[in-house]
Coordinates of C-alpha atoms in Angstrom, one line a residue:
Chain A
X1410 CA -81.6 230.5 -45.8
X1411 CA -84.8 229.6 -44.2
X1412 CA -85.5 232.2 -41.6
X1413 CA -84.4 235.8 -41.1
X1414 CA -82.4 234.8 -38.0
X1415 CA -80.4 232.2 -39.9
X1416 CA -79.8 234.7 -42.7
X1417 CA -78.6 237.4 -40.3
X1418 CA -76.4 235.0 -38.5
X1419 CA -74.9 233.8 -41.7
X1420 CA -74.2 237.3 -43.0
X1421 CA -72.9 238.5 -39.6
X1422 CA -70.6 235.6 -38.7
X1423 CA -70.0 233.0 -41.3
X1424 CA -69.6 235.0 -44.5
X1425 CA -66.1 236.2 -43.9
X1426 CA -63.3 234.6 -42.0
X1427 CA -62.6 237.7 -40.0
X1428 CA -66.1 237.9 -38.7
X1429 CA -66.1 234.2 -38.2
X1430 CA -63.1 234.6 -35.8
X1431 CA -64.8 237.4 -34.0
X1432 CA -67.9 235.3 -33.7
X1433 CA -65.9 232.4 -32.2
X1434 CA -64.3 234.6 -29.6
X1435 CA -67.5 236.4 -28.8
X1436 CA -69.4 233.2 -28.4
X1437 CA -66.6 231.6 -26.3
X1438 CA -66.7 234.6 -24.0
X1439 CA -70.5 234.4 -23.7
X1440 CA -70.5 230.6 -23.2
X1441 CA -67.8 230.8 -20.5
X1442 CA -69.8 233.3 -18.5
X1443 CA -73.0 231.4 -18.9
X1444 CA -71.5 228.0 -18.2
X1445 CA -69.4 229.1 -15.2
X1446 CA -72.4 231.0 -13.7
X1447 CA -74.7 228.0 -14.1
X1448 CA -72.1 225.5 -12.8
X1449 CA -71.2 227.6 -9.8
X1450 CA -74.9 228.1 -8.9
X1451 CA -75.5 224.4 -9.1
X1452 CA -72.4 223.6 -7.0
X1453 CA -73.4 226.1 -4.3
X1454 CA -76.9 224.7 -4.1
X1455 CA -75.6 221.1 -3.9
X1456 CA -73.2 222.2 -1.1
X1457 CA -75.6 224.5 0.7
X1458 CA -74.4 225.2 4.2
X1459 CA -71.1 223.5 3.8
X1460 CA -68.9 226.2 2.3
X1461 CA -67.2 229.1 4.1
X1462 CA -69.4 231.6 2.4
X1463 CA -72.5 229.9 3.9
X1464 CA -71.2 230.2 7.5
X1465 CA -69.1 233.4 7.4
X1466 CA -72.0 235.6 8.3
X1467 CA -71.9 234.0 11.8
X1468 CA -68.4 235.2 12.4
X1469 CA -67.9 238.3 10.4
X1470 CA -68.1 241.6 12.3
X1471 CA -69.4 244.5 10.3
X1472 CA -67.5 247.7 10.7
Chain B
X215 CA -62.6 194.6 -71.1
X216 CA -64.2 194.2 -67.7
X217 CA -63.0 197.5 -66.5
X218 CA -64.4 199.3 -69.4
X219 CA -67.9 198.1 -68.6
X220 CA -67.6 199.2 -65.0
X221 CA -66.5 202.7 -65.6
X222 CA -68.6 203.6 -68.6
X223 CA -71.7 203.8 -66.5
X224 CA -70.8 207.4 -65.8
X225 CA -72.5 209.5 -63.2
X226 CA -75.2 207.0 -62.2
X227 CA -72.7 204.5 -60.7
X228 CA -71.8 206.8 -57.8
X229 CA -75.4 207.6 -56.9
X230 CA -75.7 209.0 -53.4
X231 CA -79.1 208.1 -52.0
X232 CA -80.6 210.1 -49.2
X233 CA -79.0 209.9 -45.7
X234 CA -81.9 207.8 -44.3
X235 CA -81.9 205.3 -47.0
X236 CA -78.2 204.8 -46.9
X237 CA -78.2 204.3 -43.1
X238 CA -80.9 201.6 -43.4
X239 CA -78.9 199.8 -46.0
X240 CA -75.7 199.9 -43.9
X241 CA -77.3 198.5 -40.7
X242 CA -78.6 195.4 -42.4
X243 CA -76.5 192.5 -41.2
X244 CA -75.1 190.2 -43.8
X245 CA -74.2 186.5 -43.3
X246 CA -71.6 186.4 -40.5
X247 CA -69.0 183.9 -39.4
X248 CA -71.5 182.3 -36.9
X249 CA -74.4 181.7 -39.2
X250 CA -76.7 183.2 -41.8
X251 CA -78.3 185.8 -39.5
X252 CA -78.4 187.1 -35.9
X253 CA -80.8 184.3 -34.8
X254 CA -78.5 181.6 -36.1
X255 CA -75.5 183.3 -34.4
X256 CA -77.4 183.4 -31.0
X257 CA -78.3 179.7 -31.4
X258 CA -74.6 178.9 -32.2
X259 CA -73.4 180.7 -29.0
X260 CA -76.1 179.1 -26.8
X261 CA -75.1 175.7 -28.0
X262 CA -71.4 176.5 -27.5
X263 CA -72.0 177.8 -24.0
X264 CA -74.1 174.8 -22.9
X265 CA -71.6 172.4 -24.5
X266 CA -68.6 173.9 -22.7
X267 CA -70.5 174.0 -19.4
X268 CA -71.3 170.3 -19.6
X269 CA -67.7 169.5 -20.7
X270 CA -66.2 171.6 -17.9
X271 CA -68.4 170.0 -15.3
X272 CA -67.5 166.5 -16.5
X273 CA -63.8 167.2 -16.7
X274 CA -63.5 168.9 -13.3
X275 CA -65.6 166.2 -11.5
X276 CA -64.6 163.0 -13.1
X277 CA -61.3 163.5 -14.9
X278 CA -59.2 166.2 -13.3
X279 CA -60.2 165.3 -9.7
X280 CA -58.5 166.7 -6.7
X281 CA -56.8 163.3 -6.0
X282 CA -55.3 163.4 -9.4
X283 CA -54.4 167.1 -9.4
X284 CA -52.8 167.3 -5.9
X285 CA -49.7 165.2 -6.6
X286 CA -49.1 167.2 -9.8
X287 CA -49.4 170.6 -8.1
X288 CA -47.2 169.4 -5.2
X289 CA -44.6 168.3 -7.6
X290 CA -44.8 171.7 -9.3
X291 CA -44.5 173.7 -6.1
X292 CA -41.7 171.5 -4.8
X293 CA -39.7 172.1 -8.0
X294 CA -40.4 175.9 -7.9
X295 CA -39.3 175.9 -4.2
X296 CA -36.1 174.0 -5.0
X297 CA -35.5 176.5 -7.9
X298 CA -36.2 179.4 -5.5
X299 CA -33.8 178.1 -3.0
X300 CA -31.0 177.6 -5.6
X301 CA -31.6 181.1 -6.8
X302 CA -31.5 182.5 -3.2
X303 CA -28.2 180.7 -2.6
X304 CA -26.8 182.3 -5.8
X305 CA -28.3 185.7 -4.8
X306 CA -30.7 185.9 -7.7
X307 CA -34.3 187.1 -7.6
X308 CA -36.9 185.0 -9.5
X309 CA -40.1 186.5 -10.8
X310 CA -42.3 184.3 -8.5
X311 CA -44.7 185.6 -5.9
X312 CA -43.6 184.6 -2.5
X313 CA -46.3 183.8 0.1
X314 CA -46.0 185.9 3.3
X315 CA -47.9 185.4 6.4
X316 CA -50.0 188.6 7.1
X317 CA -50.9 189.6 10.6
X318 CA -53.1 192.6 11.5
X319 CA -51.3 192.8 14.8
X320 CA -48.1 193.7 12.9
X321 CA -49.6 195.8 10.2
X322 CA -52.4 197.5 12.1
X323 CA -56.1 196.6 12.0
X324 CA -57.6 197.9 8.8
X325 CA -59.9 200.7 9.7
X326 CA -63.6 200.5 8.6
X327 CA -64.8 202.8 5.9
X328 CA -66.7 205.7 7.4
X329 CA -69.2 207.6 5.3
X330 CA -67.3 210.9 5.1
X331 CA -69.6 213.1 3.1
X332 CA -66.7 215.0 1.5
X333 CA -65.8 211.7 -0.2
X334 CA -68.7 212.2 -2.6
X335 CA -67.5 213.6 -5.9
X336 CA -69.8 216.6 -5.7
X337 CA -69.4 217.6 -2.1
X338 CA -67.0 220.1 -0.5
X339 CA -65.6 219.9 2.9
X340 CA -68.0 220.9 5.7
X341 CA -66.3 224.1 6.6
X342 CA -68.0 224.4 10.0
X343 CA -66.4 221.0 10.8
X344 CA -63.0 222.3 9.7
X345 CA -63.5 225.2 12.1
X346 CA -64.4 223.0 15.0
X347 CA -61.5 220.6 14.0
X348 CA -59.0 223.5 14.2
X349 CA -60.3 224.2 17.7
X350 CA -59.7 220.6 18.7
X351 CA -56.2 220.7 17.2
X352 CA -55.4 224.0 18.9
X353 CA -56.7 222.9 22.3
X354 CA -55.6 219.3 22.3
X355 CA -53.2 218.1 19.6
X356 CA -51.0 221.2 19.4
X357 CA -49.6 220.4 22.8
X358 CA -47.5 217.7 21.1
X359 CA -47.9 218.0 17.3
X360 CA -46.6 220.8 15.1
X361 CA -48.2 221.8 11.8
X362 CA -45.4 223.6 10.2
X363 CA -47.0 224.0 6.7
X364 CA -50.2 225.5 7.9
X365 CA -50.1 229.2 8.4
X366 CA -52.7 231.5 10.0
X367 CA -53.3 233.1 6.6
X368 CA -54.4 229.6 5.3
X369 CA -57.4 229.7 7.7
X370 CA -58.7 233.0 6.3
X371 CA -61.7 232.4 4.0
X372 CA -61.7 228.7 4.9
X373 CA -62.7 228.5 8.6
X374 CA -62.0 231.9 10.1
X375 CA -62.3 235.6 9.2
X376 CA -59.2 237.7 8.7
X377 CA -59.8 239.4 12.0
X378 CA -60.2 236.1 13.9
X379 CA -57.0 234.6 12.3
X380 CA -55.0 237.7 13.3
X381 CA -56.3 237.4 16.8
X382 CA -55.4 233.7 16.9
X383 CA -51.9 234.4 15.6
X384 CA -51.3 237.2 18.1
X385 CA -52.0 234.8 21.0
X386 CA -48.5 233.4 20.5
X387 CA -45.0 235.0 20.6
X388 CA -42.7 234.3 17.7
X389 CA -38.9 234.8 17.6
X390 CA -38.0 237.3 14.9
X391 CA -35.0 239.5 14.0
X392 CA -32.3 240.4 14.0
X393 CA -33.2 244.0 14.8
X394 CA -30.9 247.0 14.1
X395 CA -28.5 246.1 16.9
X396 CA -28.3 242.5 15.8
X397 CA -30.5 240.9 18.4
X398 CA -33.3 238.4 18.1
X399 CA -36.6 239.5 19.7
X400 CA -40.0 238.1 20.4
X401 CA -43.1 239.6 18.8
X402 CA -46.7 238.6 18.6
X403 CA -47.7 236.2 15.8
X404 CA -48.9 237.5 12.4
X405 CA -51.0 235.9 9.6
X406 CA -47.8 234.8 7.9
X407 CA -46.7 232.6 10.8
X408 CA -47.1 228.9 10.9
X409 CA -48.9 227.1 13.8
X410 CA -46.6 227.3 16.8
X411 CA -44.4 224.3 17.3
X412 CA -44.7 222.7 20.7
X413 CA -41.0 221.7 20.9
X414 CA -37.9 223.6 19.6
X415 CA -36.6 220.5 17.8
X416 CA -37.1 216.8 17.2
X417 CA -34.8 215.8 20.1
X418 CA -36.8 217.8 22.6
X419 CA -40.0 216.3 21.2
X420 CA -38.7 212.8 21.6
X421 CA -37.3 213.5 25.1
X422 CA -40.7 214.6 26.2
X423 CA -42.6 211.7 24.7
X424 CA -40.6 208.7 25.8
X425 CA -38.5 208.5 22.7
X426 CA -41.3 208.7 20.2
X427 CA -41.6 211.6 17.8
X428 CA -45.1 213.1 17.4
X429 CA -45.2 213.6 13.6
X430 CA -46.0 217.0 12.1
X431 CA -49.7 216.9 11.2
X432 CA -49.7 219.2 8.1
X433 CA -49.9 216.3 5.7
X434 CA -50.7 213.4 8.0
X435 CA -53.9 212.4 6.2
X436 CA -52.0 212.0 2.9
X437 CA -49.2 210.2 4.7
X438 CA -51.1 207.3 6.2
X439 CA -52.9 204.4 4.5
X440 CA -56.6 204.6 5.1
X441 CA -56.4 208.4 5.3
X442 CA -59.3 209.8 7.3
X443 CA -60.6 206.4 8.3
X444 CA -57.3 205.6 9.8
X445 CA -56.8 208.8 11.7
X446 CA -60.4 208.7 13.1
X447 CA -60.1 205.0 14.1
X448 CA -56.7 205.6 15.7
X449 CA -58.0 208.5 17.8
X450 CA -60.8 206.4 19.2
X451 CA -59.4 202.9 18.9
X452 CA -57.7 202.7 22.3
X453 CA -58.7 199.6 24.3
X454 CA -57.2 197.1 26.7
X455 CA -54.7 194.8 25.1
X456 CA -56.0 191.3 24.4
X457 CA -55.0 188.4 26.6
X458 CA -51.4 187.5 26.1
X459 CA -50.3 190.8 24.8
X460 CA -48.2 193.0 27.0
X461 CA -47.5 196.6 26.3
X462 CA -44.3 198.2 27.5
X463 CA -44.4 200.9 30.2
X464 CA -45.2 204.3 28.6
X465 CA -46.9 202.8 25.5
X466 CA -50.6 202.3 24.9
X467 CA -52.5 199.6 23.2
X468 CA -54.2 200.6 19.9
X469 CA -55.1 197.9 17.4
X470 CA -55.1 200.3 14.4
X471 CA -51.5 201.3 15.0
X472 CA -49.0 199.0 13.3
X473 CA -47.5 196.8 16.0
X474 CA -50.3 197.7 18.4
X475 CA -48.3 199.8 20.9
X476 CA -48.3 203.5 20.4
X477 CA -46.5 206.2 22.4
X478 CA -49.4 208.6 22.1
X479 CA -52.0 208.3 24.9
X480 CA -55.6 208.6 24.1
X481 CA -56.2 212.3 23.6
X482 CA -59.9 212.7 22.9
X483 CA -62.5 212.1 25.5
X484 CA -66.1 213.3 25.7
X485 CA -66.3 217.0 26.4
X486 CA -62.6 217.9 26.3
X487 CA -63.5 220.8 24.1
X488 CA -66.4 223.2 24.3
X489 CA -68.0 224.0 20.9
X490 CA -69.6 227.4 20.5
X491 CA -71.9 226.5 17.6
X492 CA -74.0 224.0 19.6
X493 CA -72.6 220.8 18.1
X494 CA -72.4 218.0 20.6
X495 CA -68.9 217.5 21.9
X496 CA -68.6 213.8 22.5
X497 CA -65.4 212.1 21.6
X498 CA -66.4 210.8 18.2
X499 CA -67.6 214.2 17.1
X500 CA -64.3 215.7 18.2
X501 CA -62.4 213.0 16.3
X502 CA -64.5 213.5 13.2
X503 CA -64.0 217.3 13.3
X504 CA -60.2 217.1 13.9
X505 CA -59.9 214.5 11.2
X506 CA -61.8 216.8 8.7
X507 CA -59.5 219.6 9.7
X508 CA -56.4 217.5 9.1
X509 CA -57.8 216.3 5.8
X510 CA -58.3 219.9 4.7
X511 CA -54.7 220.6 5.8
X512 CA -53.5 217.7 3.6
X513 CA -55.7 218.6 0.6
X514 CA -56.4 222.4 0.8
X515 CA -57.2 222.4 -2.9
X516 CA -59.9 219.7 -2.5
X517 CA -63.1 221.9 -3.0
X518 CA -61.7 223.8 -6.0
X519 CA -60.3 220.6 -7.5
X520 CA -63.7 218.8 -7.4
X521 CA -65.5 221.8 -8.9
X522 CA -63.0 222.1 -11.7
X523 CA -63.1 218.4 -12.3
X524 CA -66.9 218.3 -12.6
X525 CA -66.8 221.3 -15.0
X526 CA -64.2 219.6 -17.1
X527 CA -66.3 216.5 -17.3
X528 CA -69.4 218.5 -18.3
X529 CA -67.5 220.4 -21.0
X530 CA -65.8 217.2 -22.2
X531 CA -69.2 215.5 -22.5
X532 CA -70.5 218.3 -24.7
X533 CA -67.4 218.2 -26.8
X534 CA -67.7 214.4 -27.2
X535 CA -71.3 214.7 -28.3
X536 CA -70.3 217.4 -30.8
X537 CA -67.5 215.4 -32.2
X538 CA -69.7 212.3 -32.6
X539 CA -72.2 214.4 -34.4
X540 CA -69.5 216.0 -36.6
X541 CA -68.1 212.7 -37.5
X542 CA -71.4 211.3 -38.6
X543 CA -72.2 214.5 -40.5
X544 CA -68.9 214.2 -42.4
X545 CA -69.3 210.5 -43.0
X546 CA -73.0 210.4 -44.0
X547 CA -72.1 210.9 -47.6
X548 CA -69.6 208.0 -47.6
X549 CA -71.8 205.7 -45.5
X550 CA -74.8 206.2 -47.8
X551 CA -73.0 205.9 -51.1
X552 CA -73.9 202.9 -53.3
X553 CA -71.6 201.6 -55.9
X554 CA -73.7 200.1 -58.7
X555 CA -72.2 197.7 -61.2
X556 CA -73.9 198.1 -64.5
X557 CA -72.7 195.6 -67.1
X558 CA -72.1 197.2 -70.4
X559 CA -71.5 195.5 -73.7
X560 CA -68.5 193.1 -74.0
X561 CA -66.3 193.2 -76.9
X562 CA -65.6 189.6 -77.9
X563 CA -62.1 188.9 -78.9

């Protein structure tokens, strides 16, 4: 175990199967949020001005 | 005897050198089927290619000339035709391709490919264009064409706000009921109503259009070859029939329509609609917008589908990279292993 981070990660997630599973679920959850957020932001910038959310402000009436 | 020597070398025989060393050893090319090394193989292939080029040129120009081939191919096609005719007489179908004359007058002129920007894999529809296209449909096409699978609620969050969609729906009266005394009644439209149908039934539609039925436009882009290109070309393709072509009374000449004579008159002219977002309202702009709207109606899942598809490709690429790495990681031990034969002492018999 080279660094403190690696050691902590190992002890926290890889040492026992139960914590390994928890680690998998937690990182899947975090990855999903990060990936979806990044992909949506990229998509919206590529399609700037084309989608409904870009033009709806012209038509919506605020109550 | 022999085996004893091989296996008595013990632990040293299955020495696993370091990963790097092993990889270098495994990438070295040994003598292959085309020569001792890569250079020899390239030379072999070069000579083979040059040789076959010269041979091919010679054969096709001096030996298998057209004059010699033509009688052979004629004999072949004659016998195939005779066979085909026999089979036709017997009512059999042979697995030969039959040549058909193709005429663009009968099948419709192929529309050119237009650069729709929602054709790009990373582009959504232009929703402002869908909104204008709905206006064109409502003001022009809906006089003859229904869209029974498109409801006002479908417009919400795509081209109109909820309040606007409700207002649009309420412009028309819909038959509903029965009420508590068993009578049908008329009520203003709601979000759950479909686009109002111009005719009560197909017979009425045909009667009003010289026998031709204006098709429902809900899925028309899916339903025609050439999709958007065809619809756009059809809407603007009206012209005078070429010399020698006569069009029956009540039909109109349009080269993109199969057969050339269509019962729908030209519907889009410059400035037949008034856009409120400042977009020019010439005929081709109107056609482009209404085609975009019809395309959305046929593929309402389009934007989401492309986004999901690109996300899937991105994730799959990552997983591919990971699995390649994982495979090499697992195989590195096997790939870098060297089996050393160390002769031992032989027992003479």
